[in-house]
């Protein structure tokens, strides 16, 4: 959606689902990668490799990206970002969000994986609303 | 809907979100404050549209 370049900011919020036993460590691992400046690369790797999220997998993904292994492992095993991930979970709960993915586009909700065209409609509407009458 | 960004301490941005849309539970709660870590945000700070994605990796 290059037509929206400069007009859209994207924020990712962690919502590991309880039915996915290995999900929470994966979310924490992504933040550990982010602590070394590689969040989005690691994020993409996790989606590509799902559901292979055993500890050795998570470490391997970091090493493959050139992330400092010792720092990453200390972060992951020390659960440095456990509270931050839990904060996202609680914020989702406060909003009544239980499904993934759920998108809030200037407050409007899209639940589930929608075609790109649906996003264009909602984003376009949001931009028009901001322009006013 | 009002979205307010403010810079919190360190690297965390706080998003104040007045949700008036399709989440019936949230409407009863009124304002909800969301936090965002800078590493997990893409796009320009002054962008008029913010997409917040709650997601799992599976």
JSON list of C-alpha atoms in Angstrom, two decimals:
[
{"chain": "A", "resi": 1, "resn": "UNK", "atom": "CA", "xyz": [0.00, 0.00, 0.00]},
{"chain": "A", "resi": 2, "resn": "UNK", "atom": "CA", "xyz": [2.64, 2.44, -1.10]},
{"chain": "A", "resi": 3, "resn": "UNK", "atom": "CA", "xyz": [-0.03, 5.04, -1.82]},
{"chain": "A", "resi": 4, "resn": "UNK", "atom": "CA", "xyz": [-0.22, 5.70, 1.92]},
{"chain": "A", "resi": 5, "resn": "UNK", "atom": "CA", "xyz": [3.47, 6.27, 2.46]},
{"chain": "A", "resi": 6, "resn": "UNK", "atom": "CA", "xyz": [3.95, 8.98, 5.03]},
{"chain": "A", "resi": 7, "resn": "UNK", "atom": "CA", "xyz": [0.31, 8.86, 6.05]},
{"chain": "A", "resi": 8, "resn": "UNK", "atom": "CA", "xyz": [0.17, 5.65, 8.07]},
{"chain": "A", "resi": 9, "resn": "UNK", "atom": "CA", "xyz": [1.96, 4.49, 11.18]},
{"chain": "A", "resi": 10, "resn": "UNK", "atom": "CA", "xyz": [1.87, 0.84, 12.18]},
{"chain": "A", "resi": 11, "resn": "UNK", "atom": "CA", "xyz": [2.03, -0.37, 15.76]},
{"chain": "A", "resi": 12, "resn": "UNK", "atom": "CA", "xyz": [2.38, -4.05, 16.62]},
{"chain": "A", "resi": 13, "resn": "UNK", "atom": "CA", "xyz": [0.95, -5.29, 19.90]},
{"chain": "A", "resi": 14, "resn": "UNK", "atom": "CA", "xyz": [1.64, -8.73, 21.32]},
{"chain": "A", "resi": 15, "resn": "UNK", "atom": "CA", "xyz": [-1.31, -11.01, 21.84]},
{"chain": "A", "resi": 16, "resn": "UNK", "atom": "CA", "xyz": [-0.07, -14.56, 22.40]},
{"chain": "A", "resi": 17, "resn": "UNK", "atom": "CA", "xyz": [-3.06, -16.83, 22.58]},
{"chain": "A", "resi": 18, "resn": "UNK", "atom": "CA", "xyz": [-3.31, -19.34, 25.45]},
{"chain": "A", "resi": 19, "resn": "UNK", "atom": "CA", "xyz": [-4.00, -22.17, 22.98]},
{"chain": "A", "resi": 20, "resn": "UNK", "atom": "CA", "xyz": [-0.51, -21.67, 21.53]},
{"chain": "A", "resi": 21, "resn": "UNK", "atom": "CA", "xyz": [1.81, -23.01, 24.21]},
{"chain": "A", "resi": 22, "resn": "UNK", "atom": "CA", "xyz": [4.98, -21.64, 22.63]},
{"chain": "A", "resi": 23, "resn": "UNK", "atom": "CA", "xyz": [3.57, -18.29, 21.63]},
{"chain": "A", "resi": 24, "resn": "UNK", "atom": "CA", "xyz": [4.56, -16.22, 24.63]},
{"chain": "A", "resi": 25, "resn": "UNK", "atom": "CA", "xyz": [8.30, -17.02, 24.41]},
{"chain": "A", "resi": 26, "resn": "UNK", "atom": "CA", "xyz": [8.16, -16.12, 20.72]},
{"chain": "A", "resi": 27, "resn": "UNK", "atom": "CA", "xyz": [6.74, -12.70, 21.54]},
{"chain": "A", "resi": 28, "resn": "UNK", "atom": "CA", "xyz": [9.34, -12.15, 24.23]},
{"chain": "A", "resi": 29, "resn": "UNK", "atom": "CA", "xyz": [12.06, -13.29, 21.81]},
{"chain": "A", "resi": 30, "resn": "UNK", "atom": "CA", "xyz": [10.95, -10.74, 19.22]},
{"chain": "A", "resi": 31, "resn": "UNK", "atom": "CA", "xyz": [11.32, -7.98, 21.78]},
{"chain": "A", "resi": 32, "resn": "UNK", "atom": "CA", "xyz": [14.75, -9.32, 22.71]},
{"chain": "A", "resi": 33, "resn": "UNK", "atom": "CA", "xyz": [15.67, -9.02, 19.05]},
{"chain": "A", "resi": 34, "resn": "UNK", "atom": "CA", "xyz": [14.23, -5.53, 19.12]},
{"chain": "A", "resi": 35, "resn": "UNK", "atom": "CA", "xyz": [16.55, -4.65, 21.98]},
{"chain": "A", "resi": 36, "resn": "UNK", "atom": "CA", "xyz": [19.35, -5.21, 19.47]},
{"chain": "A", "resi": 37, "resn": "UNK", "atom": "CA", "xyz": [17.65, -3.25, 16.74]},
{"chain": "A", "resi": 38, "resn": "UNK", "atom": "CA", "xyz": [16.33, -6.20, 14.77]},
{"chain": "A", "resi": 39, "resn": "UNK", "atom": "CA", "xyz": [12.67, -6.36, 15.85]},
{"chain": "A", "resi": 40, "resn": "UNK", "atom": "CA", "xyz": [11.01, -6.30, 12.43]},
{"chain": "A", "resi": 41, "resn": "UNK", "atom": "CA", "xyz": [13.42, -8.77, 10.84]},
{"chain": "A", "resi": 42, "resn": "UNK", "atom": "CA", "xyz": [12.86, -11.20, 13.68]},
{"chain": "A", "resi": 43, "resn": "UNK", "atom": "CA", "xyz": [9.12, -10.53, 13.58]},
{"chain": "A", "resi": 44, "resn": "UNK", "atom": "CA", "xyz": [9.06, -11.53, 9.89]},
{"chain": "A", "resi": 45, "resn": "UNK", "atom": "CA", "xyz": [11.12, -14.62, 10.60]},
{"chain": "A", "resi": 46, "resn": "UNK", "atom": "CA", "xyz": [8.66, -15.78, 13.26]},
{"chain": "A", "resi": 47, "resn": "UNK", "atom": "CA", "xyz": [5.75, -15.52, 10.86]},
{"chain": "A", "resi": 48, "resn": "UNK", "atom": "CA", "xyz": [7.72, -17.40, 8.24]},
{"chain": "A", "resi": 49, "resn": "UNK", "atom": "CA", "xyz": [8.72, -20.18, 10.64]},
{"chain": "A", "resi": 50, "resn": "UNK", "atom": "CA", "xyz": [5.47, -20.63, 12.62]},
{"chain": "A", "resi": 51, "resn": "UNK", "atom": "CA", "xyz": [4.82, -22.72, 14.64]},
{"chain": "A", "resi": 52, "resn": "UNK", "atom": "CA", "xyz": [8.49, -23.69, 15.18]},
{"chain": "A", "resi": 53, "resn": "UNK", "atom": "CA", "xyz": [9.01, -21.74, 18.39]},
{"chain": "A", "resi": 54, "resn": "UNK", "atom": "CA", "xyz": [10.98, -24.07, 20.63]},
{"chain": "A", "resi": 55, "resn": "UNK", "atom": "CA", "xyz": [13.78, -22.35, 22.52]},
{"chain": "A", "resi": 56, "resn": "UNK", "atom": "CA", "xyz": [16.48, -23.64, 20.17]},
{"chain": "A", "resi": 57, "resn": "UNK", "atom": "CA", "xyz": [14.48, -22.38, 17.19]},
{"chain": "A", "resi": 58, "resn": "UNK", "atom": "CA", "xyz": [14.12, -18.91, 18.69]},
{"chain": "A", "resi": 59, "resn": "UNK", "atom": "CA", "xyz": [17.85, -18.73, 19.38]},
{"chain": "A", "resi": 60, "resn": "UNK", "atom": "CA", "xyz": [18.70, -19.99, 15.90]},
{"chain": "A", "resi": 61, "resn": "UNK", "atom": "CA", "xyz": [16.55, -17.33, 14.27]},
{"chain": "A", "resi": 62, "resn": "UNK", "atom": "CA", "xyz": [18.42, -14.68, 16.22]},
{"chain": "A", "resi": 63, "resn": "UNK", "atom": "CA", "xyz": [21.82, -16.09, 15.30]},
{"chain": "A", "resi": 64, "resn": "UNK", "atom": "CA", "xyz": [20.81, -16.28, 11.64]},
{"chain": "A", "resi": 65, "resn": "UNK", "atom": "CA", "xyz": [20.03, -12.57, 11.76]},
{"chain": "A", "resi": 66, "resn": "UNK", "atom": "CA", "xyz": [23.42, -11.74, 13.21]},
{"chain": "A", "resi": 67, "resn": "UNK", "atom": "CA", "xyz": [22.01, -10.86, 16.61]},
{"chain": "A", "resi": 68, "resn": "UNK", "atom": "CA", "xyz": [24.44, -11.21, 19.50]},
{"chain": "A", "resi": 69, "resn": "UNK", "atom": "CA", "xyz": [23.67, -14.68, 20.79]},
{"chain": "A", "resi": 70, "resn": "UNK", "atom": "CA", "xyz": [24.75, -14.26, 24.40]},
{"chain": "A", "resi": 71, "resn": "UNK", "atom": "CA", "xyz": [22.79, -11.04, 24.83]},
{"chain": "A", "resi": 72, "resn": "UNK", "atom": "CA", "xyz": [19.76, -12.54, 23.17]},
{"chain": "A", "resi": 73, "resn": "UNK", "atom": "CA", "xyz": [19.84, -15.72, 25.26]},
{"chain": "A", "resi": 74, "resn": "UNK", "atom": "CA", "xyz": [20.27, -13.74, 28.48]},
{"chain": "A", "resi": 75, "resn": "UNK", "atom": "CA", "xyz": [17.27, -11.65, 27.50]},
{"chain": "A", "resi": 76, "resn": "UNK", "atom": "CA", "xyz": [15.13, -14.61, 26.48]},
{"chain": "A", "resi": 77, "resn": "UNK", "atom": "CA", "xyz": [16.01, -16.89, 29.40]},
{"chain": "A", "resi": 78, "resn": "UNK", "atom": "CA", "xyz": [15.79, -14.01, 31.83]},
{"chain": "A", "resi": 79, "resn": "UNK", "atom": "CA", "xyz": [12.34, -13.14, 30.45]},
{"chain": "A", "resi": 80, "resn": "UNK", "atom": "CA", "xyz": [13.32, -9.49, 30.27]},
{"chain": "A", "resi": 81, "resn": "UNK", "atom": "CA", "xyz": [10.19, -8.63, 28.31]},
{"chain": "A", "resi": 82, "resn": "UNK", "atom": "CA", "xyz": [7.65, -10.87, 30.01]},
{"chain": "A", "resi": 83, "resn": "UNK", "atom": "CA", "xyz": [5.98, -7.94, 31.75]},
{"chain": "A", "resi": 84, "resn": "UNK", "atom": "CA", "xyz": [5.85, -5.89, 28.55]},
{"chain": "A", "resi": 85, "resn": "UNK", "atom": "CA", "xyz": [4.17, -8.71, 26.64]},
{"chain": "A", "resi": 86, "resn": "UNK", "atom": "CA", "xyz": [1.72, -9.20, 29.50]},
{"chain": "A", "resi": 87, "resn": "UNK", "atom": "CA", "xyz": [0.93, -5.49, 29.41]},
{"chain": "A", "resi": 88, "resn": "UNK", "atom": "CA", "xyz": [-0.10, -5.84, 25.77]},
{"chain": "A", "resi": 89, "resn": "UNK", "atom": "CA", "xyz": [-2.27, -8.83, 26.64]},
{"chain": "A", "resi": 90, "resn": "UNK", "atom": "CA", "xyz": [-3.98, -6.84, 29.37]},
{"chain": "A", "resi": 91, "resn": "UNK", "atom": "CA", "xyz": [-4.53, -3.89, 27.06]},
{"chain": "A", "resi": 92, "resn": "UNK", "atom": "CA", "xyz": [-6.16, -6.22, 24.56]},
{"chain": "A", "resi": 93, "resn": "UNK", "atom": "CA", "xyz": [-8.38, -7.54, 27.31]},
{"chain": "A", "resi": 94, "resn": "UNK", "atom": "CA", "xyz": [-9.33, -4.00, 28.35]},
{"chain": "A", "resi": 95, "resn": "UNK", "atom": "CA", "xyz": [-10.44, -3.36, 24.77]},
{"chain": "A", "resi": 96, "resn": "UNK", "atom": "CA", "xyz": [-12.38, -6.61, 24.59]},
{"chain": "A", "resi": 97, "resn": "UNK", "atom": "CA", "xyz": [-10.03, -8.00, 21.95]},
{"chain": "A", "resi": 98, "resn": "UNK", "atom": "CA", "xyz": [-9.82, -11.79, 21.94]},
{"chain": "A", "resi": 99, "resn": "UNK", "atom": "CA", "xyz": [-9.16, -12.66, 18.29]},
{"chain": "A", "resi": 100, "resn": "UNK", "atom": "CA", "xyz": [-6.01, -12.35, 16.25]},
{"chain": "A", "resi": 101, "resn": "UNK", "atom": "CA", "xyz": [-5.29, -10.49, 14.22]},
{"chain": "A", "resi": 102, "resn": "UNK", "atom": "CA", "xyz": [-7.37, -7.52, 15.27]},
{"chain": "A", "resi": 103, "resn": "UNK", "atom": "CA", "xyz": [-6.64, -4.13, 13.73]},
{"chain": "A", "resi": 104, "resn": "UNK", "atom": "CA", "xyz": [-7.58, -0.73, 15.08]},
{"chain": "A", "resi": 105, "resn": "UNK", "atom": "CA", "xyz": [-7.37, 1.88, 12.33]},
{"chain": "A", "resi": 106, "resn": "UNK", "atom": "CA", "xyz": [-7.80, 5.25, 13.99]},
{"chain": "A", "resi": 107, "resn": "UNK", "atom": "CA", "xyz": [-10.13, 3.41, 16.30]},
{"chain": "A", "resi": 108, "resn": "UNK", "atom": "CA", "xyz": [-12.14, 1.50, 13.71]},
{"chain": "A", "resi": 109, "resn": "UNK", "atom": "CA", "xyz": [-11.94, -2.23, 14.11]},
{"chain": "A", "resi": 110, "resn": "UNK", "atom": "CA", "xyz": [-11.09, -4.92, 11.59]},
{"chain": "A", "resi": 111, "resn": "UNK", "atom": "CA", "xyz": [-11.10, -8.40, 13.04]},
{"chain": "A", "resi": 112, "resn": "UNK", "atom": "CA", "xyz": [-9.32, -11.18, 11.19]},
{"chain": "A", "resi": 113, "resn": "UNK", "atom": "CA", "xyz": [-7.21, -11.32, 8.07]},
{"chain": "A", "resi": 114, "resn": "UNK", "atom": "CA", "xyz": [-8.95, -8.99, 5.61]},
{"chain": "A", "resi": 115, "resn": "UNK", "atom": "CA", "xyz": [-8.17, -8.41, 1.95]},
{"chain": "A", "resi": 116, "resn": "UNK", "atom": "CA", "xyz": [-5.98, -5.40, 1.32]},
{"chain": "A", "resi": 117, "resn": "UNK", "atom": "CA", "xyz": [-8.92, -3.61, -0.28]},
{"chain": "A", "resi": 118, "resn": "UNK", "atom": "CA", "xyz": [-10.75, -3.56, 3.06]},
{"chain": "A", "resi": 119, "resn": "UNK", "atom": "CA", "xyz": [-7.79, -1.79, 4.61]},
{"chain": "A", "resi": 120, "resn": "UNK", "atom": "CA", "xyz": [-7.76, 0.72, 1.76]},
{"chain": "A", "resi": 121, "resn": "UNK", "atom": "CA", "xyz": [-11.43, 1.47, 2.40]},
{"chain": "A", "resi": 122, "resn": "UNK", "atom": "CA", "xyz": [-10.97, 2.04, 6.12]},
{"chain": "A", "resi": 123, "resn": "UNK", "atom": "CA", "xyz": [-7.73, 4.00, 5.75]},
{"chain": "A", "resi": 124, "resn": "UNK", "atom": "CA", "xyz": [-9.22, 6.12, 3.00]},
{"chain": "A", "resi": 125, "resn": "UNK", "atom": "CA", "xyz": [-12.23, 6.85, 5.15]},
{"chain": "A", "resi": 126, "resn": "UNK", "atom": "CA", "xyz": [-10.02, 7.77, 8.10]},
{"chain": "A", "resi": 127, "resn": "UNK", "atom": "CA", "xyz": [-8.05, 10.19, 5.94]},
{"chain": "A", "resi": 128, "resn": "UNK", "atom": "CA", "xyz": [-11.22, 11.79, 4.57]},
{"chain": "A", "resi": 129, "resn": "UNK", "atom": "CA", "xyz": [-12.62, 12.22, 8.06]},
{"chain": "A", "resi": 130, "resn": "UNK", "atom": "CA", "xyz": [-9.47, 14.05, 9.10]},
{"chain": "A", "resi": 131, "resn": "UNK", "atom": "CA", "xyz": [-9.75, 16.38, 6.12]},
{"chain": "A", "resi": 132, "resn": "UNK", "atom": "CA", "xyz": [-13.23, 17.41, 7.26]},
{"chain": "A", "resi": 133, "resn": "UNK", "atom": "CA", "xyz": [-16.20, 18.60, 5.18]},
{"chain": "B", "resi": 1, "resn": "UNK", "atom": "CA", "xyz": [-12.39, 9.12, 17.57]},
{"chain": "B", "resi": 2, "resn": "UNK", "atom": "CA", "xyz": [-9.48, 10.82, 19.25]},
{"chain": "B", "resi": 3, "resn": "UNK", "atom": "CA", "xyz": [-6.01, 9.37, 19.17]},
{"chain": "B", "resi": 4, "resn": "UNK", "atom": "CA", "xyz": [-3.39, 11.08, 21.23]},
{"chain": "B", "resi": 5, "resn": "UNK", "atom": "CA", "xyz": [0.29, 10.27, 21.24]},
{"chain": "B", "resi": 6, "resn": "UNK", "atom": "CA", "xyz": [2.57, 11.39, 23.94]},
{"chain": "B", "resi": 7, "resn": "UNK", "atom": "CA", "xyz": [6.16, 10.54, 24.61]},
{"chain": "B", "resi": 8, "resn": "UNK", "atom": "CA", "xyz": [6.50, 8.70, 27.84]},
{"chain": "B", "resi": 9, "resn": "UNK", "atom": "CA", "xyz": [9.68, 7.95, 29.71]},
{"chain": "B", "resi": 10, "resn": "UNK", "atom": "CA", "xyz": [12.40, 6.15, 27.81]},
{"chain": "B", "resi": 11, "resn": "UNK", "atom": "CA", "xyz": [11.40, 4.50, 24.59]},
{"chain": "B", "resi": 12, "resn": "UNK", "atom": "CA", "xyz": [7.72, 3.91, 25.23]},
{"chain": "B", "resi": 13, "resn": "UNK", "atom": "CA", "xyz": [4.97, 5.86, 23.55]},
{"chain": "B", "resi": 14, "resn": "UNK", "atom": "CA", "xyz": [1.57, 6.03, 25.13]},
{"chain": "B", "resi": 15, "resn": "UNK", "atom": "CA", "xyz": [-1.43, 5.97, 22.89]},
{"chain": "B", "resi": 16, "resn": "UNK", "atom": "CA", "xyz": [-4.63, 7.32, 24.33]},
{"chain": "B", "resi": 17, "resn": "UNK", "atom": "CA", "xyz": [-7.40, 5.79, 22.37]},
{"chain": "B", "resi": 18, "resn": "UNK", "atom": "CA", "xyz": [-11.02, 6.75, 22.61]},
{"chain": "B", "resi": 19, "resn": "UNK", "atom": "CA", "xyz": [-12.68, 3.74, 21.12]},
{"chain": "B", "resi": 20, "resn": "UNK", "atom": "CA", "xyz": [-16.10, 4.45, 19.72]},
{"chain": "B", "resi": 21, "resn": "UNK", "atom": "CA", "xyz": [-16.32, 1.55, 17.32]},
{"chain": "B", "resi": 22, "resn": "UNK", "atom": "CA", "xyz": [-17.33, -2.04, 17.28]},
{"chain": "B", "resi": 23, "resn": "UNK", "atom": "CA", "xyz": [-16.03, -3.43, 20.54]},
{"chain": "B", "resi": 24, "resn": "UNK", "atom": "CA", "xyz": [-19.07, -3.39, 22.86]},
{"chain": "B", "resi": 25, "resn": "UNK", "atom": "CA", "xyz": [-17.02, -4.18, 25.94]},
{"chain": "B", "resi": 26, "resn": "UNK", "atom": "CA", "xyz": [-14.63, -1.34, 25.24]},
{"chain": "B", "resi": 27, "resn": "UNK", "atom": "CA", "xyz": [-17.44, 1.17, 24.80]},
{"chain": "B", "resi": 28, "resn": "UNK", "atom": "CA", "xyz": [-18.47, 0.53, 28.36]},
{"chain": "B", "resi": 29, "resn": "UNK", "atom": "CA", "xyz": [-14.91, 1.13, 29.51]},
{"chain": "B", "resi": 30, "resn": "UNK", "atom": "CA", "xyz": [-14.41, 4.47, 27.85]},
{"chain": "B", "resi": 31, "resn": "UNK", "atom": "CA", "xyz": [-10.81, 5.49, 27.38]},
{"chain": "B", "resi": 32, "resn": "UNK", "atom": "CA", "xyz": [-8.11, 2.88, 27.14]},
{"chain": "B", "resi": 33, "resn": "UNK", "atom": "CA", "xyz": [-4.44, 3.76, 27.21]},
{"chain": "B", "resi": 34, "resn": "UNK", "atom": "CA", "xyz": [-2.20, 1.73, 24.97]},
{"chain": "B", "resi": 35, "resn": "UNK", "atom": "CA", "xyz": [1.57, 1.61, 25.21]},
{"chain": "B", "resi": 36, "resn": "UNK", "atom": "CA", "xyz": [3.87, 1.12, 22.27]},
{"chain": "B", "resi": 37, "resn": "UNK", "atom": "CA", "xyz": [7.57, 0.39, 22.28]},
{"chain": "B", "resi": 38, "resn": "UNK", "atom": "CA", "xyz": [9.45, 2.40, 19.69]},
{"chain": "B", "resi": 39, "resn": "UNK", "atom": "CA", "xyz": [10.99, -0.76, 18.20]},
{"chain": "B", "resi": 40, "resn": "UNK", "atom": "CA", "xyz": [7.49, -2.03, 17.43]},
{"chain": "B", "resi": 41, "resn": "UNK", "atom": "CA", "xyz": [6.33, 1.07, 15.59]},
{"chain": "B", "resi": 42, "resn": "UNK", "atom": "CA", "xyz": [6.78, 1.69, 11.87]},
{"chain": "B", "resi": 43, "resn": "UNK", "atom": "CA", "xyz": [6.02, 4.85, 9.99]},
{"chain": "B", "resi": 44, "resn": "UNK", "atom": "CA", "xyz": [6.34, 8.57, 10.59]},
{"chain": "B", "resi": 45, "resn": "UNK", "atom": "CA", "xyz": [5.50, 10.03, 13.98]},
{"chain": "B", "resi": 46, "resn": "UNK", "atom": "CA", "xyz": [3.13, 12.59, 12.55]},
{"chain": "B", "resi": 47, "resn": "UNK", "atom": "CA", "xyz": [1.18, 10.14, 10.41]},
{"chain": "B", "resi": 48, "resn": "UNK", "atom": "CA", "xyz": [-2.56, 10.97, 10.41]},
{"chain": "B", "resi": 49, "resn": "UNK", "atom": "CA", "xyz": [-3.57, 7.30, 10.46]},
{"chain": "B", "resi": 50, "resn": "UNK", "atom": "CA", "xyz": [-2.44, 4.80, 13.07]},
{"chain": "B", "resi": 51, "resn": "UNK", "atom": "CA", "xyz": [-2.97, 1.09, 12.61]},
{"chain": "B", "resi": 52, "resn": "UNK", "atom": "CA", "xyz": [-2.65, -0.86, 15.83]},
{"chain": "B", "resi": 53, "resn": "UNK", "atom": "CA", "xyz": [-2.37, -4.58, 15.19]},
{"chain": "B", "resi": 54, "resn": "UNK", "atom": "CA", "xyz": [-2.95, -7.07, 17.97]},
{"chain": "B", "resi": 55, "resn": "UNK", "atom": "CA", "xyz": [-1.59, -10.39, 16.77]},
{"chain": "B", "resi": 56, "resn": "UNK", "atom": "CA", "xyz": [-0.08, -13.71, 17.66]},
{"chain": "B", "resi": 57, "resn": "UNK", "atom": "CA", "xyz": [2.67, -15.33, 15.57]},
{"chain": "B", "resi": 58, "resn": "UNK", "atom": "CA", "xyz": [0.56, -18.36, 14.74]}
]
